Short mmCIF file of C-alpha atoms in Angstrom, two decimals:
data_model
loop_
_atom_site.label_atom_id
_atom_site.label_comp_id
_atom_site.label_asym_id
_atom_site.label_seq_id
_atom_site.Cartn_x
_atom_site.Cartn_y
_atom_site.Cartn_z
CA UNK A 23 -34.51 14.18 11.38
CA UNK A 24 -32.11 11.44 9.57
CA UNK A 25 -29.08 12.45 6.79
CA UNK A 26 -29.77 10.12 3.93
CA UNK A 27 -27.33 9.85 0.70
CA UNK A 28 -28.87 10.23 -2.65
CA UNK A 29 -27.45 8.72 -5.63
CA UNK A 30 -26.88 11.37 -8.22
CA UNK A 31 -28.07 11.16 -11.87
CA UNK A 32 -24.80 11.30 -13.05
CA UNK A 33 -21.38 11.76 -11.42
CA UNK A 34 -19.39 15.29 -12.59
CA UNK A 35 -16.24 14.10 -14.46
CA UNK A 36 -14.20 17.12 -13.44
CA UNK A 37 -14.80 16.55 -9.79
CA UNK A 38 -14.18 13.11 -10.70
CA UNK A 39 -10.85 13.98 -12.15
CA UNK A 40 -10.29 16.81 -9.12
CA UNK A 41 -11.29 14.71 -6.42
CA UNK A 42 -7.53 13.72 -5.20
CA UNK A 43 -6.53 17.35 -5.30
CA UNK A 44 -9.06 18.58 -3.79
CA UNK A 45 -8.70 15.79 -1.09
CA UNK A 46 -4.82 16.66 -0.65
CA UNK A 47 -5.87 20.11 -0.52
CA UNK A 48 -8.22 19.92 2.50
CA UNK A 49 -5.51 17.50 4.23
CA UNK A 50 -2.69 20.49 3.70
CA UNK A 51 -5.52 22.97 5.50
CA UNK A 52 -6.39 20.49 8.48
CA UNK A 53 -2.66 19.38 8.82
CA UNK A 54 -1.67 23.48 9.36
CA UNK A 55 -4.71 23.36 11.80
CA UNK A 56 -3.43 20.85 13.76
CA UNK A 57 0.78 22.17 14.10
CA UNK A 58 -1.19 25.49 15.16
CA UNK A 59 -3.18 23.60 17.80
CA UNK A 60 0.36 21.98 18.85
CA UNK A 61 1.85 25.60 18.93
CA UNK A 62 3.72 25.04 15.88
CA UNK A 63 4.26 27.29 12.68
CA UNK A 64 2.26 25.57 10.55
CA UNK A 65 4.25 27.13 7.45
CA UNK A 66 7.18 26.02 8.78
CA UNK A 67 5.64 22.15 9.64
CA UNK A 68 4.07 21.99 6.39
CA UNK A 69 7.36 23.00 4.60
CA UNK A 70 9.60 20.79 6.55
CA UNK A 71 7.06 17.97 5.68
CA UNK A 72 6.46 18.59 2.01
CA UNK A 73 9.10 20.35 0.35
CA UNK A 74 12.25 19.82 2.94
CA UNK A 75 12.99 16.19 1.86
CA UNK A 76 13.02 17.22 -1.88
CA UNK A 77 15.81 19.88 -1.48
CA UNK A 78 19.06 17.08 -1.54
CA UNK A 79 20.07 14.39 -3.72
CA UNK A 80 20.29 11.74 -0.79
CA UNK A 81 16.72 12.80 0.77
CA UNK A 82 15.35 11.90 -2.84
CA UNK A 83 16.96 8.13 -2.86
CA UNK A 84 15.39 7.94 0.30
CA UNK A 85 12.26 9.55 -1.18
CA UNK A 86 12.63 6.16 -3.86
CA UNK A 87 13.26 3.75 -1.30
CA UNK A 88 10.11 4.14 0.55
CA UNK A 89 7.72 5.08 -2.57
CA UNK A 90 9.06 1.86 -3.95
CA UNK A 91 6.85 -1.06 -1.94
CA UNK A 92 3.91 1.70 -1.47
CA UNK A 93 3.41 1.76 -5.48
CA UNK A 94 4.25 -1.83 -5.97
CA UNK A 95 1.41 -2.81 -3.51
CA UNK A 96 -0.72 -0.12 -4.17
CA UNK A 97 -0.70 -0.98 -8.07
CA UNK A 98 -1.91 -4.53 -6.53
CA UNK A 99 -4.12 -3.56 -4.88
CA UNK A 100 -5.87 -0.77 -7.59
CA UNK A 101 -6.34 -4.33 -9.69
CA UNK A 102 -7.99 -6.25 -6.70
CA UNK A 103 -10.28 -3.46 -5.19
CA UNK A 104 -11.40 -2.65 -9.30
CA UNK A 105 -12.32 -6.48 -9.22
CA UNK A 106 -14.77 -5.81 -6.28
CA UNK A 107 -12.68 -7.86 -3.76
CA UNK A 108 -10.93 -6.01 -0.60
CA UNK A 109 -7.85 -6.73 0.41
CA UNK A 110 -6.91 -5.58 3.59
CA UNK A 111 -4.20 -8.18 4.30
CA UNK A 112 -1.41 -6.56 2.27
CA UNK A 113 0.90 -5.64 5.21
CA UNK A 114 0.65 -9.54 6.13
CA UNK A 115 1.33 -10.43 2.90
CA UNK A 116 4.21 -8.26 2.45
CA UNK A 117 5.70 -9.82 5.34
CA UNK A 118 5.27 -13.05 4.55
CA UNK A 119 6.37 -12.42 1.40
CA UNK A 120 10.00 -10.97 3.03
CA UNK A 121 10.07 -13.96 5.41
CA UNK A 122 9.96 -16.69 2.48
CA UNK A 123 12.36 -15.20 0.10
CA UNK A 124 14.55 -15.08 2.98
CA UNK A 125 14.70 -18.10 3.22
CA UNK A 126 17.97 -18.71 0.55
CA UNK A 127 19.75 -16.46 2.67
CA UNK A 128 19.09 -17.31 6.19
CA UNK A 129 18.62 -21.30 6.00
CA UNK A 130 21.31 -21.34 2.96
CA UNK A 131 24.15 -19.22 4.33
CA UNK A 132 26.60 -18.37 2.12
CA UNK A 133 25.38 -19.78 -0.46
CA UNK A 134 26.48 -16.98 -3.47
CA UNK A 135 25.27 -18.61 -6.53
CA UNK A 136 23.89 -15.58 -9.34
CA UNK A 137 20.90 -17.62 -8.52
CA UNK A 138 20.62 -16.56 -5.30
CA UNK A 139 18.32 -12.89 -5.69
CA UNK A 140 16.12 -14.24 -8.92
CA UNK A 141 15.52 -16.93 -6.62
CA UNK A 142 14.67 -14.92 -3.68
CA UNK A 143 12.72 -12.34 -5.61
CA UNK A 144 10.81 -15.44 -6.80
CA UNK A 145 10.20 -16.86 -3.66
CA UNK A 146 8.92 -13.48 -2.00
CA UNK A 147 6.32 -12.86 -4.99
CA UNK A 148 5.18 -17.10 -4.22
CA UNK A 149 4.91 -16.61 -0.52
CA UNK A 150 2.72 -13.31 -0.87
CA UNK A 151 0.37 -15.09 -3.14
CA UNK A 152 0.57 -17.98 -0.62
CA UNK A 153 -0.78 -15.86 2.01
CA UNK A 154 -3.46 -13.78 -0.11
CA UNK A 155 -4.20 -17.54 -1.04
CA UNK A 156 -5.62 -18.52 2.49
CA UNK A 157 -8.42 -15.52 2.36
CA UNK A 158 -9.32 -16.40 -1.85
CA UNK A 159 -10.18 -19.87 -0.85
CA UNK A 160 -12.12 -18.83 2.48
CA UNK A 161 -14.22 -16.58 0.39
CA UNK A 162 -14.76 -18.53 -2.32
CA UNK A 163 -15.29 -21.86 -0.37
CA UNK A 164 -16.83 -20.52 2.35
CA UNK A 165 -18.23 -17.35 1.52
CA UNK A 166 -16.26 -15.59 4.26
CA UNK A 167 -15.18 -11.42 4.11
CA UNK A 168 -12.35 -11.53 3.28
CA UNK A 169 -11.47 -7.73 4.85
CA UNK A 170 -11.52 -9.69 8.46
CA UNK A 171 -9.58 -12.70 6.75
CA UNK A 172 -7.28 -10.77 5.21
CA UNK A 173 -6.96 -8.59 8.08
CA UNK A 174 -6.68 -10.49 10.72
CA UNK A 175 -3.73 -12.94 9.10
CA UNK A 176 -1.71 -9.69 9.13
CA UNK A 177 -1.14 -10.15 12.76
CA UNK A 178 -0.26 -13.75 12.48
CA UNK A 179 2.83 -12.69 9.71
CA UNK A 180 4.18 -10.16 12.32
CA UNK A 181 3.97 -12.52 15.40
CA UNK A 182 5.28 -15.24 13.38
CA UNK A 183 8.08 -13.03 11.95
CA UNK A 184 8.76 -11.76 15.99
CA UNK A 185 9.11 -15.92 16.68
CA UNK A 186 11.84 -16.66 13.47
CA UNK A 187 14.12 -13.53 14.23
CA UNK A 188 13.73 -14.02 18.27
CA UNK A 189 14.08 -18.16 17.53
CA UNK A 190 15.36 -20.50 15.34
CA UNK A 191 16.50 -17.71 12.79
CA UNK A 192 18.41 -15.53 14.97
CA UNK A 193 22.02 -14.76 14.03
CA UNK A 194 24.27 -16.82 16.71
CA UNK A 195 26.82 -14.06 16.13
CA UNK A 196 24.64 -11.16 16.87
CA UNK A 197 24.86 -10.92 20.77
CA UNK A 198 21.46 -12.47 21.65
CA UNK A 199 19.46 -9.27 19.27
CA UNK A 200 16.45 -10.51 17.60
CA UNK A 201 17.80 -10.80 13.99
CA UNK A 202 19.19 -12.60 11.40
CA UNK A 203 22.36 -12.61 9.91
CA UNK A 204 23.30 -10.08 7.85
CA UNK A 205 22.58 -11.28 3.92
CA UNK A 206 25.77 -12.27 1.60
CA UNK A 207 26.14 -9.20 -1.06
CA UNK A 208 25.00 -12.01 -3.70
CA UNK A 209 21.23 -11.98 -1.46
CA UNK A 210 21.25 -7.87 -2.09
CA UNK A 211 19.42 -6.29 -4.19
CA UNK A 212 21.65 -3.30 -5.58
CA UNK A 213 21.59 0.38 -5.84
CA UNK A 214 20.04 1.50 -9.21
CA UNK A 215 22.94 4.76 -8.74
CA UNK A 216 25.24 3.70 -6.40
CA UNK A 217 27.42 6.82 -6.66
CA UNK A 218 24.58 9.00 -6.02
CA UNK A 219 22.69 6.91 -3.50
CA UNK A 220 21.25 3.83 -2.13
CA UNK A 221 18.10 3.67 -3.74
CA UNK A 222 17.66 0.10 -4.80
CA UNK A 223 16.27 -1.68 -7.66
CA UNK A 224 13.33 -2.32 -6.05
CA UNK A 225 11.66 1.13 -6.77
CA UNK A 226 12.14 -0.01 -10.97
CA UNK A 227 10.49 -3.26 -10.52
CA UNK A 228 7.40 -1.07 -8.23
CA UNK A 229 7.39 1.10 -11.69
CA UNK A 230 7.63 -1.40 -14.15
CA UNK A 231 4.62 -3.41 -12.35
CA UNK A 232 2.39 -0.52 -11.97
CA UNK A 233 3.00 -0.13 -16.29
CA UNK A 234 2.26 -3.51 -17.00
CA UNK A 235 -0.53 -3.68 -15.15
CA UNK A 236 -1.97 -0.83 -16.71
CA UNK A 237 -1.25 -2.19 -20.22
CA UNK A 238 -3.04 -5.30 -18.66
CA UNK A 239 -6.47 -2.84 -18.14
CA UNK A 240 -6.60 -1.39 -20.75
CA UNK A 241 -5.58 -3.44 -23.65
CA UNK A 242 -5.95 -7.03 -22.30
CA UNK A 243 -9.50 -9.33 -21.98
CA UNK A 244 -8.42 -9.88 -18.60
CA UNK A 245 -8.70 -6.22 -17.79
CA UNK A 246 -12.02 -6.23 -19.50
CA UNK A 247 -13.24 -9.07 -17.03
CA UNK A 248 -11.71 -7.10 -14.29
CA UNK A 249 -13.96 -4.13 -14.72
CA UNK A 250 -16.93 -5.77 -15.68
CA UNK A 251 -16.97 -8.05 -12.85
CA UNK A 252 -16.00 -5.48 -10.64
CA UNK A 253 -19.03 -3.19 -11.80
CA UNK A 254 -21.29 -5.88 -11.52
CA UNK A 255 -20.84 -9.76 -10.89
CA UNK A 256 -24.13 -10.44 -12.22
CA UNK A 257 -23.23 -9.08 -15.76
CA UNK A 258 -19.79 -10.83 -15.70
CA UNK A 259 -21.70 -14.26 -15.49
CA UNK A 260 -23.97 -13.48 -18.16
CA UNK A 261 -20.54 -12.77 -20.66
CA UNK A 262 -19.18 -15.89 -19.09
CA UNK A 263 -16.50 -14.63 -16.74
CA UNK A 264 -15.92 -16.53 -13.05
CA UNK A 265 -16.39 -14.52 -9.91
CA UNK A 266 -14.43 -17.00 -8.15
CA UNK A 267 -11.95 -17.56 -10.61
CA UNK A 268 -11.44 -13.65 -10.33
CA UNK A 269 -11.66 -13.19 -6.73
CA UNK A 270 -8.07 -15.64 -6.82
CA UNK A 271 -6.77 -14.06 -9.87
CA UNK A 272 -6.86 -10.63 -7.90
CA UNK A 273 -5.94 -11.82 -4.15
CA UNK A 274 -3.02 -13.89 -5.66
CA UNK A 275 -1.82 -10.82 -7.84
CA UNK A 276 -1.97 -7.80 -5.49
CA UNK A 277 -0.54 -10.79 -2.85
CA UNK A 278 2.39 -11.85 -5.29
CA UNK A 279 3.31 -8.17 -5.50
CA UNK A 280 3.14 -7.19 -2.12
CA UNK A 281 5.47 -10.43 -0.94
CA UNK A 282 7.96 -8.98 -4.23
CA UNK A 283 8.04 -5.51 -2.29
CA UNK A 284 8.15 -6.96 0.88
CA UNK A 285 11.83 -8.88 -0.23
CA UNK A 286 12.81 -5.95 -1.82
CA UNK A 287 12.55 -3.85 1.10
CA UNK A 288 14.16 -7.19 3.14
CA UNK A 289 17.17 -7.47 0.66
CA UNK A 290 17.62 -4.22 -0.87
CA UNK A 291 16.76 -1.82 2.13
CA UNK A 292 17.53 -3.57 5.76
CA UNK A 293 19.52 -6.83 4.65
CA UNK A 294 18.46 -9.18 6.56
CA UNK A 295 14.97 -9.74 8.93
CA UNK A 296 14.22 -7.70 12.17
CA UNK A 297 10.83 -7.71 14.29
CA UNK A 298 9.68 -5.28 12.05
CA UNK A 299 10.83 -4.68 8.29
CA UNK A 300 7.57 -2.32 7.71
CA UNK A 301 6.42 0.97 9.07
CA UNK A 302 2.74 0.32 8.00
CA UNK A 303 3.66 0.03 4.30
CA UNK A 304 0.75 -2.46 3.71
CA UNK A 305 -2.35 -0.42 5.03
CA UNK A 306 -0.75 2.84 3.61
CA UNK A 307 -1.06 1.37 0.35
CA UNK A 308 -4.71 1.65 0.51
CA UNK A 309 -4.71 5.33 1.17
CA UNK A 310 -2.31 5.05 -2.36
CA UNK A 311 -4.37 2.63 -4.34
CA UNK A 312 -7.77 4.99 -3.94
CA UNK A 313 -5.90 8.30 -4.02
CA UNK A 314 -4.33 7.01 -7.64
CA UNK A 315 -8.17 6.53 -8.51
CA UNK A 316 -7.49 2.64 -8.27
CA UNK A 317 -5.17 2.98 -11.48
CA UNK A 318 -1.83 1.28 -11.37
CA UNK A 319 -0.12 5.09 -13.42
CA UNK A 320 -2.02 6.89 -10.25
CA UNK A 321 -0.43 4.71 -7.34
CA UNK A 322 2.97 5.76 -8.81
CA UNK A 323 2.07 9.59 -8.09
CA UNK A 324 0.33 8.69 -5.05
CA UNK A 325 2.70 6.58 -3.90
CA UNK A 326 5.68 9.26 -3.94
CA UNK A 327 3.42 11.67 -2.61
CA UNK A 328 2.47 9.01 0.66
CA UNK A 329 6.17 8.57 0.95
CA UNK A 330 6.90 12.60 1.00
CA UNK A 331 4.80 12.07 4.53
CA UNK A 332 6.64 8.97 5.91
CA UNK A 333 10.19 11.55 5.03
CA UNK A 334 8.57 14.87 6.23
CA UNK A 335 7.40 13.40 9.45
CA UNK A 336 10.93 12.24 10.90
CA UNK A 337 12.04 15.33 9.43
CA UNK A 338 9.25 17.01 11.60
CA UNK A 339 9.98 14.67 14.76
CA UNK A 340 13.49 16.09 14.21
CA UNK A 341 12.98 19.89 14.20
CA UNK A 342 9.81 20.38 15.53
CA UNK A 343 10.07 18.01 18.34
CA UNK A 344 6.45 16.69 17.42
CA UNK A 345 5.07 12.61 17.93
CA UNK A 346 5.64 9.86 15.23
CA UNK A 347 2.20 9.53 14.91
CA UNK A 348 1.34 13.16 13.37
CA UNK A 349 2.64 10.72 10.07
CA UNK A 350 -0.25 8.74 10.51
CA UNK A 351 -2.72 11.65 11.31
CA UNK A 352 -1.51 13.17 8.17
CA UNK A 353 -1.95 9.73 6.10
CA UNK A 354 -5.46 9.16 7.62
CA UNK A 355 -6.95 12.77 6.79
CA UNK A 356 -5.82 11.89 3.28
CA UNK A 357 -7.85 8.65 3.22
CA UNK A 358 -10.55 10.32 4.96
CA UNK A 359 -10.78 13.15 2.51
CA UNK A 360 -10.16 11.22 -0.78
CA UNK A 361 -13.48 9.00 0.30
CA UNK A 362 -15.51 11.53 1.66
CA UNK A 363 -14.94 13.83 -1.62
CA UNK A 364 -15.76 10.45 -3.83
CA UNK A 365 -18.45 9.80 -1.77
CA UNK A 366 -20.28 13.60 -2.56
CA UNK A 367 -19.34 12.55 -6.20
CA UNK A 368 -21.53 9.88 -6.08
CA UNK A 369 -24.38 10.68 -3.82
CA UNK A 370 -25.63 13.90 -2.38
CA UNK A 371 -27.05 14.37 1.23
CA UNK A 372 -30.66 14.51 2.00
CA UNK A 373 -32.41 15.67 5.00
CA UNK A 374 -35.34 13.30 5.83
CA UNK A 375 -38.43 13.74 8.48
CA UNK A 376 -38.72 17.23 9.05
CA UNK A 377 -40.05 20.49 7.17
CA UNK A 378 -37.28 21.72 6.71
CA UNK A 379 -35.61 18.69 4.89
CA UNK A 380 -38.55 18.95 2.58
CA UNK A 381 -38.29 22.26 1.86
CA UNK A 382 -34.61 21.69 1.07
CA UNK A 383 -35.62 18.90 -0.99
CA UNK A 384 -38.40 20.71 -3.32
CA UNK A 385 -35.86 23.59 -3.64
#
């Protein structure tokens, strides 16, 4: 006996629509499972993960401050994976992207022109693209996947980044700790509220992407060619649209805005570069960009919503006492869920090679 999937005539639109509740649903139910297993009230761990960090002002800058990069590179993303090309590099490029815009600050410094952030912010968008760059041309040179391109550069940008801050970037005043000086206030990006909080600017430019590239979707040729191509190459060379051309249109977008988050979180968040300036902000953006139904308006809900888990876990570490990684357990049921419930959308299971499969089948 084999489990086969079955396409379906037609896919349900209301399940269609329901699919990410139903997916954050069933990630609520196994998450309360799993604080019981630990010998935890799972009321208590789901309400100190959930609804805790919403209760003060401060928690909900912080709230903005990590939604911020997740929606910017999750909108990205939503564009690239609707083109049919996967993109798994986005951490690396968001690195990269924090390490070249940088650059003014660290090489250049004190340097306090007004120039200084447009210039950074500029940079960081060129040297994401840069980097999504390398995997485009493999693919559409060399026919390579660009999911173990992408993927594997990601380690590169952290090793390299571990080598600048440990090396020839390292602050001479800073008592031999790997990291660079502290940016001028003329290299930081600013609080949008600064009597209320610390929530940076970065979070409107994450919101003001994800709109424009939904006006670009839906009212722009370009988004035309990205669905049609996306749905099927073969019918976007008949209308006369380039796969290639639109596998580096994508990579260098969703690349170009994860390098803008990642010198956004740099500048506006930490202020200046460490071994690590990301908690995993790159691969949880795919959990955003498919629970937002790869649409740039849905990463911005599903991007404050992945963010609520990165803020509910430390406050769970905190008073439950529980591991760092029950933030990643939480984050991977989601994914887990949100594909498993599109995949039953799309297909439904067979039973193959006994009697009982057929008998399920003819009934």
């Amino acid at each position: 006996m084999r489990i086969e999937l079955e396409k379906r005539a037609g896919a349900s639109r209301f399940y269609s629509i329901a699919s990410p509740i139903i997916a954050l649903v069933m990630t609520l139910i196994c998450g309360a499972i799993l604080f019981a297993a630990l010998g935890k009230d799972p009321l208590e761990a789901l309400y100190l993960f959930f609804i805790d960090p919403l209760r003060e002002e401060w928690s909900l800058h912080e709230l903005a401050i990590k939604a911020g990069p997740l929606i910017m590179i999750g909108a990205g993303l939503s564009i690239c994976y609707r083109a049919g090309n996967w993109n798994i590099g986005a951490e690396g490029q968001f690195i990269f992207g924090g390490i070249v815009g940088s650059i003014l600050p660290v090489v250049f410094y004190g340097w306090n022109s007004p120039l200084v952030l447009p210039l950074m912010l500029l940079m960081g968008m060129i040297g994401g693209a840069a980097y999504a760059a390398i995997p485009a041309f493999l693919k559409t040179r060399f026919n390579t996947n660009e999911i173990l391109t992408s993927l594997m550069l990601v380690y590169i940008a952290q090793l390299f980044l571990d080598w600048l801050v440990r090396g020839p970037w390292r602050n001479p005043e800073g008592q031999n700790f790997p990291e660079t000086r502290l940016f001028d206030a003329a290299a930081v990006l600013g609080p949008i509220w600064p009597d209320s909080g610390r929530a940076h600017w970065g979070f409107a430019f994450a919101i003001i992407a994800a709109a424009l590239l939904w006006f670009m979707m839906e009212f722009t040729l370009r988004g035309y060619q990205v669905k049609v191509l996306g749905q099927s190459a073969r019918a976007g060379r008949f209308a006369g649209f380039s796969s290639s051309g639109m596998v580096w249109f994508s990579m260098l977008l969703s690349g170009a805005l994860a390098g803008l988050a990642g010198i956004s979180e740099v500048s506006g968040a930490i202020g200046q570069l460490r071994p690590s300036i990301s908690p995993g902000y790159g691969f949880t953006a795919i959990i955003v960009a498919f629970l937002g139904r790869l649409n740039p308006i849905g990463a911005i809900i599903s991007g404050l919503i992945l963010a609520l888990t990165y803020l509910g876990g430390e406050a769970a570490q905190l008073s439950l006492g529980v591991s760092d990684k029950v933030t990643r357990l939480f984050q991977g049921l989601l994914l887990f869920f949100v594909l498993s419930c599109d995949t039953l959308i799309l297909y439904k299971i067979r039973l193959v090679g006994t009697r009982a499969a057929q008998l399920v089948k003819g009934g």
